[in-house]
């Protein structure tokens, strides 16, 4: 996902919808990307959809909301005081 070779389209309407959860966004991305545009690993396609999927995987694996995890494990230790995302 982080190398933009997951086989998904790059964009999704879920990326602009700040009123839904990460789980809901990834479910919508999955619906919009069925079938995949390419087999994973074979095609580079830049966009935010795969980043959302990677963030949701991090939530599931860590049991922590992504915004909390990224702040605790990257932003604070690296003193990234002016970094934000939606």
PDB file of N, CA, C and O in Angstrom:
ATOM      1  N   UNK A   1       0.816  -1.212   0.000  1.00  0.00           N
ATOM      2  CA  UNK A   1       0.000   0.000   0.000  1.00  0.00           C
ATOM      3  C   UNK A   1       0.848   1.260   0.000  1.00  0.00           C
ATOM      4  O   UNK A   1       0.548   2.210  -0.710  1.00  0.00           O
ATOM      5  N   UNK A   2       1.914   1.265   0.780  1.00  0.00           N
ATOM      6  CA  UNK A   2       2.724   2.471   0.909  1.00  0.00           C
ATOM      7  C   UNK A   2       3.562   2.749  -0.332  1.00  0.00           C
ATOM      8  O   UNK A   2       4.039   3.859  -0.515  1.00  0.00           O
ATOM      9  N   UNK A   3       3.726   1.770  -1.201  1.00  0.00           N
ATOM     10  CA  UNK A   3       4.496   1.984  -2.427  1.00  0.00           C
ATOM     11  C   UNK A   3       3.591   2.281  -3.620  1.00  0.00           C
ATOM     12  O   UNK A   3       4.067   2.367  -4.746  1.00  0.00           O
ATOM     13  N   UNK A   4       2.293   2.439  -3.362  1.00  0.00           N
ATOM     14  CA  UNK A   4       1.301   2.743  -4.406  1.00  0.00           C
ATOM     15  C   UNK A   4       1.241   1.648  -5.468  1.00  0.00           C
ATOM     16  O   UNK A   4       0.990   1.911  -6.631  1.00  0.00           O
ATOM     17  N   UNK A   5       1.480   0.418  -5.052  1.00  0.00           N
ATOM     18  CA  UNK A   5       1.406  -0.711  -5.979  1.00  0.00           C
ATOM     19  C   UNK A   5       0.414  -1.766  -5.481  1.00  0.00           C
ATOM     20  O   UNK A   5       0.561  -2.949  -5.778  1.00  0.00           O
ATOM     21  N   UNK A   6      -0.602  -1.346  -4.750  1.00  0.00           N
ATOM     22  CA  UNK A   6      -1.580  -2.280  -4.192  1.00  0.00           C
ATOM     23  C   UNK A   6      -2.620  -2.725  -5.220  1.00  0.00           C
ATOM     24  O   UNK A   6      -3.431  -3.599  -4.939  1.00  0.00           O
ATOM     25  N   UNK A   7      -2.605  -2.094  -6.387  1.00  0.00           N
ATOM     26  CA  UNK A   7      -3.558  -2.458  -7.431  1.00  0.00           C
ATOM     27  C   UNK A   7      -4.831  -1.639  -7.420  1.00  0.00           C
ATOM     28  O   UNK A   7      -5.720  -1.858  -8.230  1.00  0.00           O
ATOM     29  N   UNK A   8      -4.925  -0.679  -6.497  1.00  0.00           N
ATOM     30  CA  UNK A   8      -6.128   0.152  -6.376  1.00  0.00           C
ATOM     31  C   UNK A   8      -6.016   1.419  -7.206  1.00  0.00           C
ATOM     32  O   UNK A   8      -4.911   1.880  -7.495  1.00  0.00           O
ATOM     33  N   UNK A   9      -7.166   1.988  -7.540  1.00  0.00           N
ATOM     34  CA  UNK A   9      -7.192   3.327  -8.103  1.00  0.00           C
ATOM     35  C   UNK A   9      -6.635   4.269  -7.045  1.00  0.00           C
ATOM     36  O   UNK A   9      -6.710   3.995  -5.853  1.00  0.00           O
ATOM     37  N   UNK A  10      -6.113   5.383  -7.443  1.00  0.00           N
ATOM     38  CA  UNK A  10      -5.482   6.282  -6.498  1.00  0.00           C
ATOM     39  C   UNK A  10      -6.432   7.077  -5.628  1.00  0.00           C
ATOM     40  O   UNK A  10      -6.135   7.371  -4.486  1.00  0.00           O
ATOM     41  N   UNK A  11      -7.600   7.417  -6.171  1.00  0.00           N
ATOM     42  CA  UNK A  11      -8.510   8.285  -5.442  1.00  0.00           C
ATOM     43  C   UNK A  11      -9.796   7.552  -5.082  1.00  0.00           C
ATOM     44  O   UNK A  11     -10.118   6.512  -5.633  1.00  0.00           O
ATOM     45  N   UNK A  12     -10.515   8.148  -4.160  1.00  0.00           N
ATOM     46  CA  UNK A  12     -11.804   7.627  -3.735  1.00  0.00           C
ATOM     47  C   UNK A  12     -12.614   8.784  -3.181  1.00  0.00           C
ATOM     48  O   UNK A  12     -12.054   9.708  -2.582  1.00  0.00           O
ATOM     49  N   UNK A  13     -13.904   8.734  -3.357  1.00  0.00           N
ATOM     50  CA  UNK A  13     -14.755   9.767  -2.769  1.00  0.00           C
ATOM     51  C   UNK A  13     -14.685   9.726  -1.243  1.00  0.00           C
ATOM     52  O   UNK A  13     -14.967  10.719  -0.579  1.00  0.00           O
ATOM     53  N   UNK A  14     -14.255   8.615  -0.686  1.00  0.00           N
ATOM     54  CA  UNK A  14     -14.127   8.492   0.766  1.00  0.00           C
ATOM     55  C   UNK A  14     -13.031   9.402   1.321  1.00  0.00           C
ATOM     56  O   UNK A  14     -13.077   9.789   2.491  1.00  0.00           O
ATOM     57  N   UNK A  15     -12.066   9.758   0.491  1.00  0.00           N
ATOM     58  CA  UNK A  15     -10.944  10.572   0.967  1.00  0.00           C
ATOM     59  C   UNK A  15     -11.359  11.981   1.335  1.00  0.00           C
ATOM     60  O   UNK A  15     -10.719  12.620   2.162  1.00  0.00           O
ATOM     61  N   UNK A  16     -12.409  12.491   0.722  1.00  0.00           N
ATOM     62  CA  UNK A  16     -12.871  13.850   1.011  1.00  0.00           C
ATOM     63  C   UNK A  16     -13.968  13.885   2.068  1.00  0.00           C
ATOM     64  O   UNK A  16     -14.386  14.951   2.490  1.00  0.00           O
ATOM     65  N   UNK A  17     -14.452  12.740   2.490  1.00  0.00           N
ATOM     66  CA  UNK A  17     -15.575  12.685   3.431  1.00  0.00           C
ATOM     67  C   UNK A  17     -15.048  12.606   4.857  1.00  0.00           C
ATOM     68  O   UNK A  17     -14.737  11.524   5.360  1.00  0.00           O
ATOM     69  N   UNK A  18     -14.961  13.738   5.530  1.00  0.00           N
ATOM     70  CA  UNK A  18     -14.438  13.772   6.897  1.00  0.00           C
ATOM     71  C   UNK A  18     -15.473  13.386   7.943  1.00  0.00           C
ATOM     72  O   UNK A  18     -15.161  13.352   9.127  1.00  0.00           O
ATOM     73  N   UNK A  19     -16.690  13.069   7.510  1.00  0.00           N
ATOM     74  CA  UNK A  19     -17.736  12.704   8.473  1.00  0.00           C
ATOM     75  C   UNK A  19     -17.829  11.197   8.701  1.00  0.00           C
ATOM     76  O   UNK A  19     -18.650  10.753   9.489  1.00  0.00           O
ATOM     77  N   UNK A  20     -16.971  10.402   8.026  1.00  0.00           N
ATOM     78  CA  UNK A  20     -17.006   8.958   8.208  1.00  0.00           C
ATOM     79  C   UNK A  20     -15.739   8.485   8.909  1.00  0.00           C
ATOM     80  O   UNK A  20     -14.718   9.175   8.902  1.00  0.00           O
ATOM     81  N   UNK A  21     -15.828   7.317   9.513  1.00  0.00           N
ATOM     82  CA  UNK A  21     -14.672   6.757  10.213  1.00  0.00           C
ATOM     83  C   UNK A  21     -13.684   6.165   9.214  1.00  0.00           C
ATOM     84  O   UNK A  21     -14.006   5.956   8.045  1.00  0.00           O
ATOM     85  N   UNK A  22     -12.492   5.869   9.702  1.00  0.00           N
ATOM     86  CA  UNK A  22     -11.487   5.216   8.869  1.00  0.00           C
ATOM     87  C   UNK A  22     -12.019   3.861   8.395  1.00  0.00           C
ATOM     88  O   UNK A  22     -11.840   3.487   7.237  1.00  0.00           O
ATOM     89  N   UNK A  23     -12.688   3.146   9.283  1.00  0.00           N
ATOM     90  CA  UNK A  23     -13.269   1.849   8.915  1.00  0.00           C
ATOM     91  C   UNK A  23     -14.281   2.003   7.779  1.00  0.00           C
ATOM     92  O   UNK A  23     -14.270   1.235   6.813  1.00  0.00           O
ATOM     93  N   UNK A  24     -15.150   2.994   7.872  1.00  0.00           N
ATOM     94  CA  UNK A  24     -16.135   3.240   6.821  1.00  0.00           C
ATOM     95  C   UNK A  24     -15.467   3.668   5.514  1.00  0.00           C
ATOM     96  O   UNK A  24     -15.880   3.246   4.435  1.00  0.00           O
ATOM     97  N   UNK A  25     -14.446   4.494   5.619  1.00  0.00           N
ATOM     98  CA  UNK A  25     -13.738   4.948   4.421  1.00  0.00           C
ATOM     99  C   UNK A  25     -13.098   3.770   3.686  1.00  0.00           C
ATOM    100  O   UNK A  25     -13.202   3.659   2.465  1.00  0.00           O
ATOM    101  N   UNK A  26     -12.463   2.882   4.425  1.00  0.00           N
ATOM    102  CA  UNK A  26     -11.802   1.743   3.798  1.00  0.00           C
ATOM    103  C   UNK A  26     -12.829   0.778   3.203  1.00  0.00           C
ATOM    104  O   UNK A  26     -12.601   0.208   2.136  1.00  0.00           O
ATOM    105  N   UNK A  27     -13.970   0.620   3.854  1.00  0.00           N
ATOM    106  CA  UNK A  27     -15.029  -0.214   3.278  1.00  0.00           C
ATOM    107  C   UNK A  27     -15.500   0.374   1.949  1.00  0.00           C
ATOM    108  O   UNK A  27     -15.714  -0.361   0.973  1.00  0.00           O
ATOM    109  N   UNK A  28     -15.632   1.686   1.889  1.00  0.00           N
ATOM    110  CA  UNK A  28     -16.033   2.352   0.648  1.00  0.00           C
ATOM    111  C   UNK A  28     -14.946   2.212  -0.418  1.00  0.00           C
ATOM    112  O   UNK A  28     -15.238   1.947  -1.584  1.00  0.00           O
ATOM    113  N   UNK A  29     -13.695   2.362  -0.025  1.00  0.00           N
ATOM    114  CA  UNK A  29     -12.583   2.190  -0.966  1.00  0.00           C
ATOM    115  C   UNK A  29     -12.606   0.779  -1.537  1.00  0.00           C
ATOM    116  O   UNK A  29     -12.394   0.586  -2.737  1.00  0.00           O
ATOM    117  N   UNK A  30     -12.860  -0.204  -0.702  1.00  0.00           N
ATOM    118  CA  UNK A  30     -12.915  -1.593  -1.169  1.00  0.00           C
ATOM    119  C   UNK A  30     -14.005  -1.782  -2.217  1.00  0.00           C
ATOM    120  O   UNK A  30     -13.790  -2.449  -3.235  1.00  0.00           O
ATOM    121  N   UNK A  31     -15.165  -1.172  -1.981  1.00  0.00           N
ATOM    122  CA  UNK A  31     -16.264  -1.279  -2.952  1.00  0.00           C
ATOM    123  C   UNK A  31     -15.899  -0.610  -4.278  1.00  0.00           C
ATOM    124  O   UNK A  31     -16.192  -1.129  -5.350  1.00  0.00           O
ATOM    125  N   UNK A  32     -15.259   0.543  -4.193  1.00  0.00           N
ATOM    126  CA  UNK A  32     -14.904   1.295  -5.401  1.00  0.00           C
ATOM    127  C   UNK A  32     -13.752   0.650  -6.176  1.00  0.00           C
ATOM    128  O   UNK A  32     -13.548   0.945  -7.341  1.00  0.00           O
ATOM    129  N   UNK A  33     -12.985  -0.196  -5.515  1.00  0.00           N
ATOM    130  CA  UNK A  33     -11.810  -0.811  -6.136  1.00  0.00           C
ATOM    131  C   UNK A  33     -11.994  -2.299  -6.393  1.00  0.00           C
ATOM    132  O   UNK A  33     -11.039  -3.070  -6.364  1.00  0.00           O
ATOM    133  N   UNK A  34     -13.222  -2.695  -6.620  1.00  0.00           N
ATOM    134  CA  UNK A  34     -13.508  -4.088  -6.956  1.00  0.00           C
ATOM    135  C   UNK A  34     -14.028  -4.121  -8.377  1.00  0.00           C
ATOM    136  O   UNK A  34     -15.047  -3.504  -8.659  1.00  0.00           O
ATOM    137  N   UNK A  35     -13.368  -4.792  -9.293  1.00  0.00           N
ATOM    138  CA  UNK A  35     -12.080  -5.462  -9.101  1.00  0.00           C
ATOM    139  C   UNK A  35     -10.930  -4.463  -9.067  1.00  0.00           C
ATOM    140  O   UNK A  35     -11.105  -3.294  -9.415  1.00  0.00           O
ATOM    141  N   UNK A  36      -9.759  -4.945  -8.687  1.00  0.00           N
ATOM    142  CA  UNK A  36      -8.563  -4.104  -8.680  1.00  0.00           C
ATOM    143  C   UNK A  36      -8.197  -3.694 -10.099  1.00  0.00           C
ATOM    144  O   UNK A  36      -8.509  -4.395 -11.054  1.00  0.00           O
ATOM    145  N   UNK A  37      -7.509  -2.576 -10.242  1.00  0.00           N
ATOM    146  CA  UNK A  37      -7.069  -2.112 -11.571  1.00  0.00           C
ATOM    147  C   UNK A  37      -5.905  -2.945 -12.083  1.00  0.00           C
ATOM    148  O   UNK A  37      -5.651  -3.005 -13.275  1.00  0.00           O
ATOM    149  N   UNK A  38      -5.163  -3.577 -11.145  1.00  0.00           N
ATOM    150  CA  UNK A  38      -4.020  -4.417 -11.502  1.00  0.00           C
ATOM    151  C   UNK A  38      -3.741  -5.377 -10.347  1.00  0.00           C
ATOM    152  O   UNK A  38      -4.167  -5.136  -9.219  1.00  0.00           O
ATOM    153  N   UNK A  39      -2.996  -6.414 -10.629  1.00  0.00           N
ATOM    154  CA  UNK A  39      -2.564  -7.321  -9.565  1.00  0.00           C
ATOM    155  C   UNK A  39      -1.634  -6.559  -8.624  1.00  0.00           C
ATOM    156  O   UNK A  39      -0.782  -5.788  -9.085  1.00  0.00           O
ATOM    157  N   UNK A  40      -1.770  -6.745  -7.306  1.00  0.00           N
ATOM    158  CA  UNK A  40      -0.879  -6.058  -6.373  1.00  0.00           C
ATOM    159  C   UNK A  40       0.591  -6.310  -6.710  1.00  0.00           C
ATOM    160  O   UNK A  40       0.998  -7.419  -7.037  1.00  0.00           O
ATOM    161  N   UNK A  41       1.355  -5.219  -6.662  1.00  0.00           N
ATOM    162  CA  UNK A  41       2.781  -5.288  -6.927  1.00  0.00           C
ATOM    163  C   UNK A  41       3.186  -5.094  -8.376  1.00  0.00           C
ATOM    164  O   UNK A  41       4.371  -4.974  -8.661  1.00  0.00           O
ATOM    165  N   UNK A  42       2.226  -5.050  -9.290  1.00  0.00           N
ATOM    166  CA  UNK A  42       2.577  -4.977 -10.707  1.00  0.00           C
ATOM    167  C   UNK A  42       2.428  -3.598 -11.333  1.00  0.00           C
ATOM    168  O   UNK A  42       2.976  -3.353 -12.400  1.00  0.00           O
ATOM    169  N   UNK A  43       1.694  -2.683 -10.693  1.00  0.00           N
ATOM    170  CA  UNK A  43       1.398  -1.407 -11.322  1.00  0.00           C
ATOM    171  C   UNK A  43       1.470  -0.289 -10.287  1.00  0.00           C
ATOM    172  O   UNK A  43       0.845  -0.371  -9.239  1.00  0.00           O
ATOM    173  N   UNK A  44       2.235   0.744 -10.583  1.00  0.00           N
ATOM    174  CA  UNK A  44       2.303   1.930  -9.721  1.00  0.00           C
ATOM    175  C   UNK A  44       1.151   2.853 -10.085  1.00  0.00           C
ATOM    176  O   UNK A  44       0.971   3.189 -11.251  1.00  0.00           O
ATOM    177  N   UNK A  45       0.364   3.256  -9.088  1.00  0.00           N
ATOM    178  CA  UNK A  45      -0.723   4.196  -9.316  1.00  0.00           C
ATOM    179  C   UNK A  45      -0.833   5.074  -8.078  1.00  0.00           C
ATOM    180  O   UNK A  45      -1.259   4.619  -7.017  1.00  0.00           O
ATOM    181  N   UNK A  46      -0.442   6.343  -8.221  1.00  0.00           N
ATOM    182  CA  UNK A  46      -0.367   7.269  -7.089  1.00  0.00           C
ATOM    183  C   UNK A  46      -1.743   7.723  -6.642  1.00  0.00           C
ATOM    184  O   UNK A  46      -2.602   8.019  -7.455  1.00  0.00           O
ATOM    185  N   UNK A  47      -1.941   7.813  -5.331  1.00  0.00           N
ATOM    186  CA  UNK A  47      -3.165   8.357  -4.773  1.00  0.00           C
ATOM    187  C   UNK A  47      -3.308   8.001  -3.307  1.00  0.00           C
ATOM    188  O   UNK A  47      -2.527   7.228  -2.757  1.00  0.00           O
ATOM    189  N   UNK A  48      -4.317   8.565  -2.693  1.00  0.00           N
ATOM    190  CA  UNK A  48      -4.495   8.417  -1.260  1.00  0.00           C
ATOM    191  C   UNK A  48      -5.240   7.187  -0.796  1.00  0.00           C
ATOM    192  O   UNK A  48      -5.226   6.865   0.396  1.00  0.00           O
ATOM    193  N   UNK A  49      -5.907   6.480  -1.686  1.00  0.00           N
ATOM    194  CA  UNK A  49      -6.717   5.340  -1.262  1.00  0.00           C
ATOM    195  C   UNK A  49      -5.872   4.289  -0.551  1.00  0.00           C
ATOM    196  O   UNK A  49      -6.261   3.774   0.506  1.00  0.00           O
ATOM    197  N   UNK A  50      -4.712   3.978  -1.092  1.00  0.00           N
ATOM    198  CA  UNK A  50      -3.883   2.950  -0.460  1.00  0.00           C
ATOM    199  C   UNK A  50      -3.331   3.419   0.886  1.00  0.00           C
ATOM    200  O   UNK A  50      -3.094   2.606   1.784  1.00  0.00           O
ATOM    201  N   UNK A  51      -3.153   4.724   1.049  1.00  0.00           N
ATOM    202  CA  UNK A  51      -2.695   5.249   2.342  1.00  0.00           C
ATOM    203  C   UNK A  51      -3.769   5.048   3.415  1.00  0.00           C
ATOM    204  O   UNK A  51      -3.465   4.725   4.557  1.00  0.00           O
ATOM    205  N   UNK A  52      -5.035   5.252   3.032  1.00  0.00           N
ATOM    206  CA  UNK A  52      -6.137   5.021   3.962  1.00  0.00           C
ATOM    207  C   UNK A  52      -6.187   3.556   4.380  1.00  0.00           C
ATOM    208  O   UNK A  52      -6.398   3.247   5.547  1.00  0.00           O
ATOM    209  N   UNK A  53      -6.004   2.662   3.422  1.00  0.00           N
ATOM    210  CA  UNK A  53      -6.024   1.233   3.729  1.00  0.00           C
ATOM    211  C   UNK A  53      -4.874   0.891   4.683  1.00  0.00           C
ATOM    212  O   UNK A  53      -5.066   0.181   5.669  1.00  0.00           O
ATOM    213  N   UNK A  54      -3.689   1.405   4.423  1.00  0.00           N
ATOM    214  CA  UNK A  54      -2.548   1.149   5.303  1.00  0.00           C
ATOM    215  C   UNK A  54      -2.805   1.688   6.711  1.00  0.00           C
ATOM    216  O   UNK A  54      -2.468   1.029   7.705  1.00  0.00           O
ATOM    217  N   UNK A  55      -3.409   2.859   6.809  1.00  0.00           N
ATOM    218  CA  UNK A  55      -3.717   3.433   8.114  1.00  0.00           C
ATOM    219  C   UNK A  55      -4.737   2.574   8.861  1.00  0.00           C
ATOM    220  O   UNK A  55      -4.612   2.363  10.070  1.00  0.00           O
ATOM    221  N   UNK A  56      -5.717   2.051   8.152  1.00  0.00           N
ATOM    222  CA  UNK A  56      -6.711   1.179   8.791  1.00  0.00           C
ATOM    223  C   UNK A  56      -6.065  -0.122   9.264  1.00  0.00           C
ATOM    224  O   UNK A  56      -6.381  -0.604  10.357  1.00  0.00           O
ATOM    225  N   UNK A  57      -5.155  -0.670   8.481  1.00  0.00           N
ATOM    226  CA  UNK A  57      -4.429  -1.874   8.906  1.00  0.00           C
ATOM    227  C   UNK A  57      -3.665  -1.575  10.205  1.00  0.00           C
ATOM    228  O   UNK A  57      -3.676  -2.380  11.140  1.00  0.00           O
ATOM    229  N   UNK A  58      -3.028  -0.415  10.273  1.00  0.00           N
ATOM    230  CA  UNK A  58      -2.311  -0.018  11.492  1.00  0.00           C
ATOM    231  C   UNK A  58      -3.257   0.054  12.681  1.00  0.00           C
ATOM    232  O   UNK A  58      -2.903  -0.367  13.790  1.00  0.00           O
ATOM    233  N   UNK A  59      -4.451   0.585  12.475  1.00  0.00           N
ATOM    234  CA  UNK A  59      -5.445   0.638  13.559  1.00  0.00           C
ATOM    235  C   UNK A  59      -5.798  -0.756  14.054  1.00  0.00           C
ATOM    236  O   UNK A  59      -5.864  -0.999  15.263  1.00  0.00           O
ATOM    237  N   UNK A  60      -6.031  -1.661  13.131  1.00  0.00           N
ATOM    238  CA  UNK A  60      -6.429  -3.021  13.501  1.00  0.00           C
ATOM    239  C   UNK A  60      -5.291  -3.727  14.236  1.00  0.00           C
ATOM    240  O   UNK A  60      -5.503  -4.351  15.282  1.00  0.00           O
ATOM    241  N   UNK A  61      -4.084  -3.619  13.710  1.00  0.00           N
ATOM    242  CA  UNK A  61      -2.935  -4.309  14.296  1.00  0.00           C
ATOM    243  C   UNK A  61      -2.602  -3.765  15.683  1.00  0.00           C
ATOM    244  O   UNK A  61      -2.309  -4.529  16.600  1.00  0.00           O
ATOM    245  N   UNK A  62      -2.631  -2.436  15.842  1.00  0.00           N
ATOM    246  CA  UNK A  62      -2.237  -1.827  17.114  1.00  0.00           C
ATOM    247  C   UNK A  62      -3.385  -1.685  18.107  1.00  0.00           C
ATOM    248  O   UNK A  62      -3.145  -1.496  19.297  1.00  0.00           O
ATOM    249  N   UNK A  63      -4.615  -1.744  17.609  1.00  0.00           N
ATOM    250  CA  UNK A  63      -5.761  -1.520  18.486  1.00  0.00           C
ATOM    251  C   UNK A  63      -5.897  -0.076  18.920  1.00  0.00           C
ATOM    252  O   UNK A  63      -6.558   0.237  19.903  1.00  0.00           O
ATOM    253  N   UNK A  64      -5.269   0.827  18.161  1.00  0.00           N
ATOM    254  CA  UNK A  64      -5.243   2.254  18.493  1.00  0.00           C
ATOM    255  C   UNK A  64      -5.720   3.051  17.297  1.00  0.00           C
ATOM    256  O   UNK A  64      -5.335   2.746  16.171  1.00  0.00           O
ATOM    257  N   UNK A  65      -6.550   4.088  17.506  1.00  0.00           N
ATOM    258  CA  UNK A  65      -6.921   4.944  16.372  1.00  0.00           C
ATOM    259  C   UNK A  65      -5.669   5.491  15.698  1.00  0.00           C
ATOM    260  O   UNK A  65      -4.679   5.845  16.364  1.00  0.00           O
ATOM    261  N   UNK A  66      -5.702   5.582  14.378  1.00  0.00           N
ATOM    262  CA  UNK A  66      -4.513   5.979  13.628  1.00  0.00           C
ATOM    263  C   UNK A  66      -3.994   7.348  14.044  1.00  0.00           C
ATOM    264  O   UNK A  66      -2.785   7.532  14.189  1.00  0.00           O
ATOM    265  N   UNK A  67      -4.884   8.320  14.262  1.00  0.00           N
ATOM    266  CA  UNK A  67      -4.406   9.656  14.634  1.00  0.00           C
ATOM    267  C   UNK A  67      -3.648   9.624  15.956  1.00  0.00           C
ATOM    268  O   UNK A  67      -2.638  10.316  16.118  1.00  0.00           O
ATOM    269  N   UNK A  68      -4.077   8.795  16.889  1.00  0.00           N
ATOM    270  CA  UNK A  68      -3.366   8.652  18.165  1.00  0.00           C
ATOM    271  C   UNK A  68      -2.034   7.955  17.948  1.00  0.00           C
ATOM    272  O   UNK A  68      -0.996   8.403  18.446  1.00  0.00           O
ATOM    273  N   UNK A  69      -2.041   6.863  17.194  1.00  0.00           N
ATOM    274  CA  UNK A  69      -0.815   6.093  16.955  1.00  0.00           C
ATOM    275  C   UNK A  69       0.251   6.938  16.254  1.00  0.00           C
ATOM    276  O   UNK A  69       1.414   6.935  16.669  1.00  0.00           O
ATOM    277  N   UNK A  70      -0.144   7.652  15.211  1.00  0.00           N
ATOM    278  CA  UNK A  70       0.842   8.426  14.448  1.00  0.00           C
ATOM    279  C   UNK A  70       1.429   9.567  15.279  1.00  0.00           C
ATOM    280  O   UNK A  70       2.615   9.870  15.188  1.00  0.00           O
ATOM    281  N   UNK A  71       0.609  10.158  16.129  1.00  0.00           N
ATOM    282  CA  UNK A  71       1.127  11.224  16.997  1.00  0.00           C
ATOM    283  C   UNK A  71       2.132  10.647  18.005  1.00  0.00           C
ATOM    284  O   UNK A  71       3.209  11.205  18.210  1.00  0.00           O
ATOM    285  N   UNK A  72       1.745   9.536  18.661  1.00  0.00           N
ATOM    286  CA  UNK A  72       2.587   8.939  19.707  1.00  0.00           C
ATOM    287  C   UNK A  72       3.883   8.343  19.147  1.00  0.00           C
ATOM    288  O   UNK A  72       4.911   8.377  19.818  1.00  0.00           O
ATOM    289  N   UNK A  73       3.833   7.790  17.959  1.00  0.00           N
ATOM    290  CA  UNK A  73       4.969   7.035  17.436  1.00  0.00           C
ATOM    291  C   UNK A  73       5.796   7.748  16.377  1.00  0.00           C
ATOM    292  O   UNK A  73       6.890   7.286  16.049  1.00  0.00           O
ATOM    293  N   UNK A  74       5.302   8.850  15.859  1.00  0.00           N
ATOM    294  CA  UNK A  74       6.056   9.571  14.838  1.00  0.00           C
ATOM    295  C   UNK A  74       6.134  11.066  15.136  1.00  0.00           C
ATOM    296  O   UNK A  74       7.220  11.608  15.307  1.00  0.00           O
ATOM    297  N   UNK A  75       4.996  11.721  15.228  1.00  0.00           N
ATOM    298  CA  UNK A  75       5.003  13.175  15.366  1.00  0.00           C
ATOM    299  C   UNK A  75       5.703  13.647  16.643  1.00  0.00           C
ATOM    300  O   UNK A  75       6.562  14.524  16.588  1.00  0.00           O
ATOM    301  N   UNK A  76       5.339  13.088  17.792  1.00  0.00           N
ATOM    302  CA  UNK A  76       5.934  13.531  19.060  1.00  0.00           C
ATOM    303  C   UNK A  76       7.414  13.148  19.138  1.00  0.00           C
ATOM    304  O   UNK A  76       8.252  14.017  19.408  1.00  0.00           O
ATOM    305  N   UNK A  77       7.779  11.868  18.898  1.00  0.00           N
ATOM    306  CA  UNK A  77       9.212  11.534  18.983  1.00  0.00           C
ATOM    307  C   UNK A  77      10.090  12.328  18.009  1.00  0.00           C
ATOM    308  O   UNK A  77      11.239  12.642  18.325  1.00  0.00           O
ATOM    309  N   UNK A  78       9.562  12.658  16.849  1.00  0.00           N
ATOM    310  CA  UNK A  78      10.338  13.413  15.855  1.00  0.00           C
ATOM    311  C   UNK A  78      10.162  14.919  15.992  1.00  0.00           C
ATOM    312  O   UNK A  78      10.658  15.680  15.156  1.00  0.00           O
ATOM    313  N   UNK A  79       9.437  15.338  17.025  1.00  0.00           N
ATOM    314  CA  UNK A  79       9.182  16.757  17.295  1.00  0.00           C
ATOM    315  C   UNK A  79       8.540  17.462  16.095  1.00  0.00           C
ATOM    316  O   UNK A  79       8.874  18.592  15.756  1.00  0.00           O
ATOM    317  N   UNK A  80       7.617  16.776  15.472  1.00  0.00           N
ATOM    318  CA  UNK A  80       6.901  17.315  14.308  1.00  0.00           C
ATOM    319  C   UNK A  80       5.696  18.117  14.812  1.00  0.00           C
ATOM    320  O   UNK A  80       4.562  17.655  14.747  1.00  0.00           O
ATOM    321  N   UNK A  81       5.948  19.296  15.321  1.00  0.00           N
ATOM    322  CA  UNK A  81       4.912  20.090  15.984  1.00  0.00           C
ATOM    323  C   UNK A  81       3.952  20.788  15.025  1.00  0.00           C
ATOM    324  O   UNK A  81       2.896  21.231  15.446  1.00  0.00           O
ATOM    325  N   UNK A  82       4.300  20.906  13.759  1.00  0.00           N
ATOM    326  CA  UNK A  82       3.439  21.581  12.804  1.00  0.00           C
ATOM    327  C   UNK A  82       2.883  20.632  11.746  1.00  0.00           C
ATOM    328  O   UNK A  82       2.540  21.046  10.647  1.00  0.00           O
ATOM    329  N   UNK A  83       2.807  19.349  12.083  1.00  0.00           N
ATOM    330  CA  UNK A  83       2.335  18.342  11.142  1.00  0.00           C
ATOM    331  C   UNK A  83       0.893  17.989  11.462  1.00  0.00           C
ATOM    332  O   UNK A  83       0.535  17.786  12.611  1.00  0.00           O
ATOM    333  N   UNK A  84       0.066  17.906  10.426  1.00  0.00           N
ATOM    334  CA  UNK A  84      -1.353  17.576  10.615  1.00  0.00           C
ATOM    335  C   UNK A  84      -1.856  16.811   9.401  1.00  0.00           C
ATOM    336  O   UNK A  84      -1.210  16.788   8.356  1.00  0.00           O
ATOM    337  N   UNK A  85      -2.982  16.178   9.548  1.00  0.00           N
ATOM    338  CA  UNK A  85      -3.638  15.484   8.456  1.00  0.00           C
ATOM    339  C   UNK A  85      -5.121  15.423   8.773  1.00  0.00           C
ATOM    340  O   UNK A  85      -5.541  15.670   9.891  1.00  0.00           O
ATOM    341  N   UNK A  86      -5.911  15.097   7.765  1.00  0.00           N
ATOM    342  CA  UNK A  86      -7.364  14.944   7.977  1.00  0.00           C
ATOM    343  C   UNK A  86      -7.767  13.523   7.665  1.00  0.00           C
ATOM    344  O   UNK A  86      -7.070  12.818   6.955  1.00  0.00           O
TER     345      UNK A  86
END
